[in-house]
Amino acid sequence: MDLPFIKVENVSYSYRGEGDAAIRVIKELSLEIDEGEFVAVLGHNGSGKSTLAKLLNMILTPASGKIFIEGKDITDENMSEEEIFALRKNVGMVFQNPDNQLVATIVEDDVAFGPENLGVPSQEIRRRVDEALSKVGMTEYAHHEPHRLSGGQKQRVAIAGIMAMLPKCIIFDESTAMLDPIGRREVMSAIKKLNSEMGITVIMITHYMDEAAMANRVVVLDDGRIALDGTPSEVFEKEELLRSMGLDVPQCTALVHRLRRAGIALEGECTDPEKCADLIATALGKELGNG
Ligand code: ADP
């Protein structure tokens, strides 16, 4: 049997609060993620999403429980520096604020920074930088200054920088939260592509339901535990439960649920606007053309 790429086993984590009191934010959480999956993580503010991401990226160490990446125990305290370094390389992370992630004064130098630190030979760096910039659609900006780019462009450069280190998995921690709608679309399209075309495992923390609907799997955290785990369609079906946890469903899903409650028979998935339009058109006995 194939090992899961990531296996989180009964993990708990606490921060130190006032008077050194432990505040438990991840509570005996177990989760398995296979290589090549595109998993969206949803949850109310404070539900533990970022903490989980930092545990997977080895920024934090669990108080109890174990985390395995490709079968290797990343919580093993006896690991050598080299082992830690090699494991960290597998899981890249893209954060919320693009300005905090860019280090160089020219885009291509920025993308080269990660592989340079890994000691990759310069010819290979050149190849990786070109490929990563091409994948995120930023080739023509290779010689530009990062600080002059739009938010979406900066974030795509940050993604290229992580891609150039060839991680097997990239965690996005609300990486579109500071972007305008165009920037969000650009970044989402880059994320989708690196999953579908390069097979990189994607874990994407977001509070945008339409973004979560683009994943293959949605995991919902509530108070440090997994409340729901399934396909976007399975998870968004549970509109009432999600609302009770302070979460939404995509607007088009809410629309279809409302019509169903009014007695209109709409059969099928309703996680994106096109599917919803099809359901409604079918119910009206019409067929939608292209466009
Ligand atoms: P989310 O990403 O879902 O918003 P977090 O993982 O950031 O949740 O936070 C979970 C809980 O842990 C929150 O209640 C938050 O206030 C608390 N927390 C996060 N970071 C720290 C920290 N460095 N010190 C103390 N408490 C923290």
Short mmCIF file of C-alpha atoms and ligand atoms in Angstrom, two decimals:
data_model
loop_
_atom_site.label_atom_id
_atom_site.label_comp_id
_atom_site.label_asym_id
_atom_site.label_seq_id
_atom_site.Cartn_x
_atom_site.Cartn_y
_atom_site.Cartn_z
CA MET A 1 0.00 0.00 0.00
CA ASP A 2 1.26 3.48 -0.88
CA LEU A 3 2.17 5.72 2.03
CA PRO A 4 0.26 9.00 2.22
CA PHE A 5 2.49 11.96 1.34
CA ILE A 6 1.56 13.70 4.61
CA LYS A 7 0.24 11.93 7.67
CA VAL A 8 -0.75 13.92 10.74
CA GLU A 9 -1.40 11.60 13.66
CA ASN A 10 -3.20 12.79 16.77
CA VAL A 11 -1.38 16.12 16.85
CA SER A 12 -1.96 18.74 19.53
CA TYR A 13 -0.34 22.14 19.80
CA SER A 14 -0.54 24.89 22.44
CA TYR A 15 0.74 28.46 22.57
CA ARG A 16 1.87 30.02 25.83
CA GLY A 17 -0.66 32.57 27.01
CA GLU A 18 -0.66 34.98 29.94
CA GLY A 19 0.98 33.64 33.08
CA ASP A 20 2.45 30.86 30.94
CA ALA A 21 -0.97 29.18 30.62
CA ALA A 22 -1.17 26.78 27.68
CA ILE A 23 -3.73 27.71 25.01
CA ARG A 24 -4.54 24.58 23.03
CA VAL A 25 -5.22 25.48 19.41
CA ILE A 26 -4.75 22.12 17.63
CA LYS A 27 -6.57 19.29 19.32
CA GLU A 28 -5.68 15.65 18.61
CA LEU A 29 -5.93 16.30 14.91
CA SER A 30 -5.36 13.52 12.36
CA LEU A 31 -5.18 14.06 8.62
CA GLU A 32 -3.74 12.30 5.57
CA ILE A 33 -2.89 14.01 2.30
CA ASP A 34 -1.78 12.13 -0.82
CA GLU A 35 0.81 13.34 -3.28
CA GLY A 36 -0.76 15.47 -6.02
CA GLU A 37 -3.85 16.47 -4.03
CA PHE A 38 -5.18 20.05 -4.07
CA VAL A 39 -6.61 20.60 -0.60
CA ALA A 40 -8.29 23.81 0.54
CA VAL A 41 -8.34 24.46 4.28
CA LEU A 42 -11.24 26.54 5.57
CA GLY A 43 -12.06 27.68 9.07
CA HIS A 44 -13.15 30.66 11.10
CA ASN A 45 -10.44 33.07 12.33
CA GLY A 46 -8.54 31.40 15.13
CA SER A 47 -9.60 27.85 14.21
CA GLY A 48 -5.94 26.80 13.88
CA LYS A 49 -5.32 26.90 10.11
CA SER A 50 -2.02 28.82 10.20
CA THR A 51 -0.80 26.79 13.15
CA LEU A 52 -1.46 23.58 11.21
CA ALA A 53 0.44 25.00 8.22
CA LYS A 54 3.40 25.90 10.43
CA LEU A 55 3.42 22.41 11.94
CA LEU A 56 3.54 20.88 8.44
CA ASN A 57 6.34 23.24 7.46
CA MET A 58 8.33 22.42 10.65
CA ILE A 59 8.21 26.03 11.85
CA LEU A 60 6.42 24.65 14.92
CA THR A 61 6.75 21.26 16.64
CA PRO A 62 3.69 19.43 18.01
CA ALA A 63 3.23 19.17 21.78
CA SER A 64 2.03 15.62 21.20
CA GLY A 65 1.32 13.38 18.24
CA LYS A 66 3.39 12.78 15.12
CA ILE A 67 3.68 14.12 11.60
CA PHE A 68 5.12 12.02 8.78
CA ILE A 69 6.15 13.28 5.35
CA GLU A 70 6.70 10.46 2.88
CA GLY A 71 6.81 8.12 5.85
CA LYS A 72 9.56 10.10 7.59
CA ASP A 73 8.80 11.33 11.09
CA ILE A 74 9.35 15.11 10.94
CA THR A 75 8.68 15.42 14.66
CA ASP A 76 11.63 13.19 15.56
CA GLU A 77 13.80 15.23 17.92
CA ASN A 78 16.93 13.27 17.08
CA MET A 79 17.08 14.39 13.47
CA SER A 80 20.32 15.91 12.19
CA GLU A 81 20.45 19.44 10.71
CA GLU A 82 20.86 17.90 7.23
CA GLU A 83 17.80 15.72 7.66
CA ILE A 84 15.72 18.69 8.81
CA PHE A 85 16.99 20.75 5.88
CA ALA A 86 16.17 18.00 3.37
CA LEU A 87 12.66 17.58 4.78
CA ARG A 88 11.96 21.31 4.88
CA LYS A 89 12.86 21.55 1.21
CA ASN A 90 9.90 19.27 0.40
CA VAL A 91 7.30 21.68 1.72
CA GLY A 92 7.39 25.30 0.57
CA MET A 93 5.20 28.03 1.94
CA VAL A 94 3.72 31.18 0.39
CA PHE A 95 2.37 33.74 2.86
CA GLN A 96 -0.20 36.50 2.78
CA ASN A 97 1.89 39.61 2.22
CA PRO A 98 3.90 39.52 -1.02
CA ASP A 99 6.07 42.45 0.10
CA ASN A 100 7.52 40.41 2.96
CA GLN A 101 8.61 37.58 0.68
CA LEU A 102 10.62 39.33 -2.00
CA VAL A 103 14.29 39.84 -1.21
CA ALA A 104 16.11 40.90 -4.39
CA THR A 105 15.93 44.05 -6.51
CA ILE A 106 15.37 42.18 -9.82
CA VAL A 107 12.63 39.59 -10.33
CA GLU A 108 14.86 36.81 -11.68
CA ASP A 109 17.36 37.25 -8.84
CA ASP A 110 14.51 36.89 -6.42
CA VAL A 111 13.40 33.62 -7.97
CA ALA A 112 17.02 32.40 -7.96
CA PHE A 113 17.50 33.17 -4.26
CA GLY A 114 16.00 29.90 -2.94
CA PRO A 115 17.88 27.49 -5.23
CA GLU A 116 21.10 29.49 -4.67
CA ASN A 117 20.75 28.87 -0.96
CA LEU A 118 20.25 25.18 -1.67
CA GLY A 119 23.59 25.15 -3.51
CA VAL A 120 22.08 24.34 -6.91
CA PRO A 121 24.61 24.74 -9.80
CA SER A 122 24.17 28.02 -11.71
CA GLN A 123 23.16 26.48 -15.06
CA GLU A 124 20.46 24.50 -13.32
CA ILE A 125 19.33 27.64 -11.47
CA ARG A 126 18.98 29.46 -14.81
CA ARG A 127 16.80 26.62 -16.12
CA ARG A 128 14.64 26.53 -12.99
CA VAL A 129 14.19 30.31 -12.87
CA ASP A 130 13.11 30.43 -16.53
CA GLU A 131 10.70 27.55 -16.09
CA ALA A 132 9.19 28.87 -12.86
CA LEU A 133 8.68 32.37 -14.30
CA SER A 134 7.09 30.87 -17.38
CA LYS A 135 4.71 28.71 -15.32
CA VAL A 136 3.45 31.72 -13.37
CA GLY A 137 3.26 33.87 -16.52
CA MET A 138 5.96 36.34 -15.43
CA THR A 139 8.70 35.71 -18.03
CA GLU A 140 8.42 39.19 -19.50
CA TYR A 141 9.02 40.72 -16.07
CA ALA A 142 12.27 38.81 -15.40
CA HIS A 143 14.34 42.01 -15.41
CA HIS A 144 11.81 44.22 -13.64
CA GLU A 145 12.03 45.52 -10.10
CA PRO A 146 9.70 43.53 -7.84
CA HIS A 147 8.56 46.55 -5.84
CA ARG A 148 7.05 48.11 -8.97
CA LEU A 149 4.82 45.11 -9.71
CA SER A 150 1.15 44.73 -8.80
CA GLY A 151 0.22 42.63 -5.76
CA GLY A 152 -0.80 39.67 -7.93
CA GLN A 153 2.42 39.86 -9.93
CA LYS A 154 4.52 40.05 -6.75
CA GLN A 155 2.74 37.03 -5.34
CA ARG A 156 3.37 35.11 -8.58
CA VAL A 157 7.09 35.96 -8.30
CA ALA A 158 7.02 34.66 -4.71
CA ILE A 159 5.39 31.44 -6.00
CA ALA A 160 8.04 31.12 -8.73
CA GLY A 161 10.73 31.51 -6.05
CA ILE A 162 9.27 28.58 -4.11
CA MET A 163 8.77 26.52 -7.29
CA ALA A 164 12.44 26.99 -8.20
CA MET A 165 13.36 25.00 -5.10
CA LEU A 166 11.34 22.09 -6.53
CA PRO A 167 9.23 21.32 -3.47
CA LYS A 168 6.80 18.43 -3.67
CA CYS A 169 4.22 20.41 -1.74
CA ILE A 170 3.41 24.12 -1.42
CA ILE A 171 1.29 25.54 1.38
CA PHE A 172 -0.48 28.83 0.62
CA ASP A 173 -1.48 30.71 3.76
CA GLU A 174 -4.15 33.17 2.59
CA SER A 175 -1.88 34.10 -0.29
CA THR A 176 -4.64 35.97 -2.14
CA ALA A 177 -6.03 37.85 0.87
CA MET A 178 -4.26 41.14 0.09
CA LEU A 179 -4.93 41.11 -3.66
CA ASP A 180 -7.53 42.77 -5.84
CA PRO A 181 -9.86 40.54 -7.91
CA ILE A 182 -7.52 40.49 -10.92
CA GLY A 183 -4.52 39.62 -8.73
CA ARG A 184 -6.53 36.87 -7.04
CA ARG A 185 -7.49 35.37 -10.38
CA GLU A 186 -3.88 35.45 -11.61
CA VAL A 187 -2.58 33.79 -8.47
CA MET A 188 -5.36 31.16 -8.37
CA SER A 189 -4.64 30.27 -11.97
CA ALA A 190 -0.92 29.87 -11.15
CA ILE A 191 -1.76 27.68 -8.14
CA LYS A 192 -4.09 25.47 -10.19
CA LYS A 193 -1.48 25.09 -12.88
CA LEU A 194 1.34 24.05 -10.59
CA ASN A 195 -0.95 21.38 -9.18
CA SER A 196 -2.44 20.08 -12.42
CA GLU A 197 0.59 20.44 -14.72
CA MET A 198 3.49 19.85 -12.34
CA GLY A 199 1.81 17.49 -9.90
CA ILE A 200 2.79 19.63 -6.88
CA THR A 201 0.67 18.88 -3.83
CA VAL A 202 -1.18 22.06 -2.84
CA ILE A 203 -2.53 22.94 0.59
CA MET A 204 -4.34 26.25 0.34
CA ILE A 205 -5.65 28.12 3.36
CA THR A 206 -8.27 30.58 2.24
CA HIS A 207 -11.34 32.40 3.43
CA TYR A 208 -12.72 32.75 -0.09
CA MET A 209 -15.28 30.03 -0.73
CA ASP A 210 -15.03 30.36 -4.51
CA GLU A 211 -11.30 29.60 -4.23
CA ALA A 212 -11.93 26.57 -2.02
CA ALA A 213 -14.40 25.33 -4.65
CA MET A 214 -11.47 25.09 -7.10
CA ALA A 215 -9.69 22.48 -4.94
CA ASN A 216 -10.25 18.71 -5.18
CA ARG A 217 -10.78 18.43 -1.45
CA VAL A 218 -11.92 20.79 1.28
CA VAL A 219 -10.94 20.35 4.94
CA VAL A 220 -12.82 22.53 7.44
CA LEU A 221 -11.19 23.29 10.79
CA ASP A 222 -13.22 24.31 13.79
CA ASP A 223 -11.62 25.01 17.15
CA GLY A 224 -8.48 23.02 16.36
CA ARG A 225 -10.31 19.95 15.03
CA ILE A 226 -11.41 18.76 11.62
CA ALA A 227 -15.13 19.43 11.31
CA LEU A 228 -15.63 18.46 7.66
CA ASP A 229 -13.49 16.75 5.02
CA GLY A 230 -14.67 15.95 1.51
CA THR A 231 -14.99 17.16 -2.06
CA PRO A 232 -16.08 20.80 -2.43
CA SER A 233 -19.51 19.55 -3.41
CA GLU A 234 -19.83 17.31 -0.32
CA VAL A 235 -18.63 20.04 2.03
CA PHE A 236 -20.66 22.92 0.59
CA GLU A 237 -23.78 20.74 0.68
CA LYS A 238 -23.65 21.29 4.47
CA GLU A 239 -24.54 24.97 4.28
CA GLU A 240 -26.23 25.17 7.68
CA LEU A 241 -23.38 23.46 9.51
CA LEU A 242 -20.85 25.75 7.80
CA ARG A 243 -22.87 28.82 8.74
CA SER A 244 -22.99 27.63 12.35
CA MET A 245 -19.17 27.63 12.26
CA GLY A 246 -19.12 31.21 10.94
CA LEU A 247 -18.42 30.13 7.35
CA ASP A 248 -20.13 30.74 4.05
CA VAL A 249 -20.71 28.67 0.94
CA PRO A 250 -19.98 30.00 -2.58
CA GLN A 251 -22.73 32.44 -3.61
CA CYS A 252 -23.85 30.26 -6.50
CA THR A 253 -24.18 27.26 -4.13
CA ALA A 254 -26.31 29.35 -1.74
CA LEU A 255 -28.50 30.36 -4.68
CA VAL A 256 -29.10 26.74 -5.75
CA HIS A 257 -29.78 25.65 -2.15
CA ARG A 258 -32.33 28.47 -1.82
CA LEU A 259 -34.10 27.43 -5.03
CA ARG A 260 -34.13 23.80 -3.84
CA ARG A 261 -35.71 24.85 -0.54
CA ALA A 262 -38.38 26.64 -2.58
CA GLY A 263 -39.19 23.29 -4.18
CA ILE A 264 -37.37 23.72 -7.48
CA ALA A 265 -35.78 20.41 -8.46
CA LEU A 266 -32.11 21.08 -9.27
CA GLU A 267 -30.06 17.92 -9.48
CA GLY A 268 -26.29 17.90 -9.43
CA GLU A 269 -23.20 19.73 -8.20
CA CYS A 270 -23.37 23.44 -7.61
CA THR A 271 -19.94 24.64 -6.57
CA ASP A 272 -19.17 26.93 -9.49
CA PRO A 273 -21.27 29.43 -11.44
CA GLU A 274 -21.15 27.49 -14.71
CA LYS A 275 -22.43 24.28 -13.15
CA CYS A 276 -25.16 26.24 -11.37
CA ALA A 277 -26.23 27.98 -14.56
CA ASP A 278 -26.48 24.54 -16.23
CA LEU A 279 -28.62 23.16 -13.38
CA ILE A 280 -31.00 26.10 -13.56
CA ALA A 281 -31.18 26.03 -17.37
CA THR A 282 -31.94 22.30 -17.31
CA ALA A 283 -34.75 22.87 -14.80
CA LEU A 284 -36.16 25.52 -17.15
CA GLY A 285 -35.92 23.10 -20.07
CA LYS A 286 -33.29 25.24 -21.79
CA GLU A 287 -29.81 24.50 -22.97
CA LEU A 288 -26.97 26.97 -22.48
CA GLY A 289 -24.65 27.54 -25.42
CA ASN A 290 -21.06 28.62 -25.05
CA GLY A 291 -20.28 31.98 -23.51
P1 ADP B 1 -6.27 30.75 11.94
O1 ADP B 1 -5.13 30.65 10.97
O2 ADP B 1 -7.33 29.72 11.70
O3 ADP B 1 -6.86 32.13 12.03
P2 ADP B 1 -4.23 30.45 13.98
O4 ADP B 1 -3.60 29.13 13.79
O5 ADP B 1 -3.50 31.66 13.46
O6 ADP B 1 -5.72 30.40 13.39
O7 ADP B 1 -4.51 30.71 15.51
C1 ADP B 1 -5.20 29.80 16.35
C2 ADP B 1 -5.29 30.37 17.75
O8 ADP B 1 -3.98 30.49 18.28
C3 ADP B 1 -5.89 31.77 17.81
O9 ADP B 1 -6.72 31.84 18.93
C4 ADP B 1 -4.70 32.67 17.96
O10 ADP B 1 -5.04 33.82 18.69
C5 ADP B 1 -3.73 31.81 18.74
N1 ADP B 1 -2.34 32.14 18.38
C6 ADP B 1 -1.79 32.16 17.14
N2 ADP B 1 -0.48 32.48 17.19
C7 ADP B 1 -0.19 32.68 18.49
C8 ADP B 1 1.00 33.04 19.20
N3 ADP B 1 2.15 33.24 18.55
N4 ADP B 1 0.91 33.15 20.54
C9 ADP B 1 -0.24 32.95 21.21
N5 ADP B 1 -1.40 32.59 20.61
C10 ADP B 1 -1.38 32.47 19.27
#
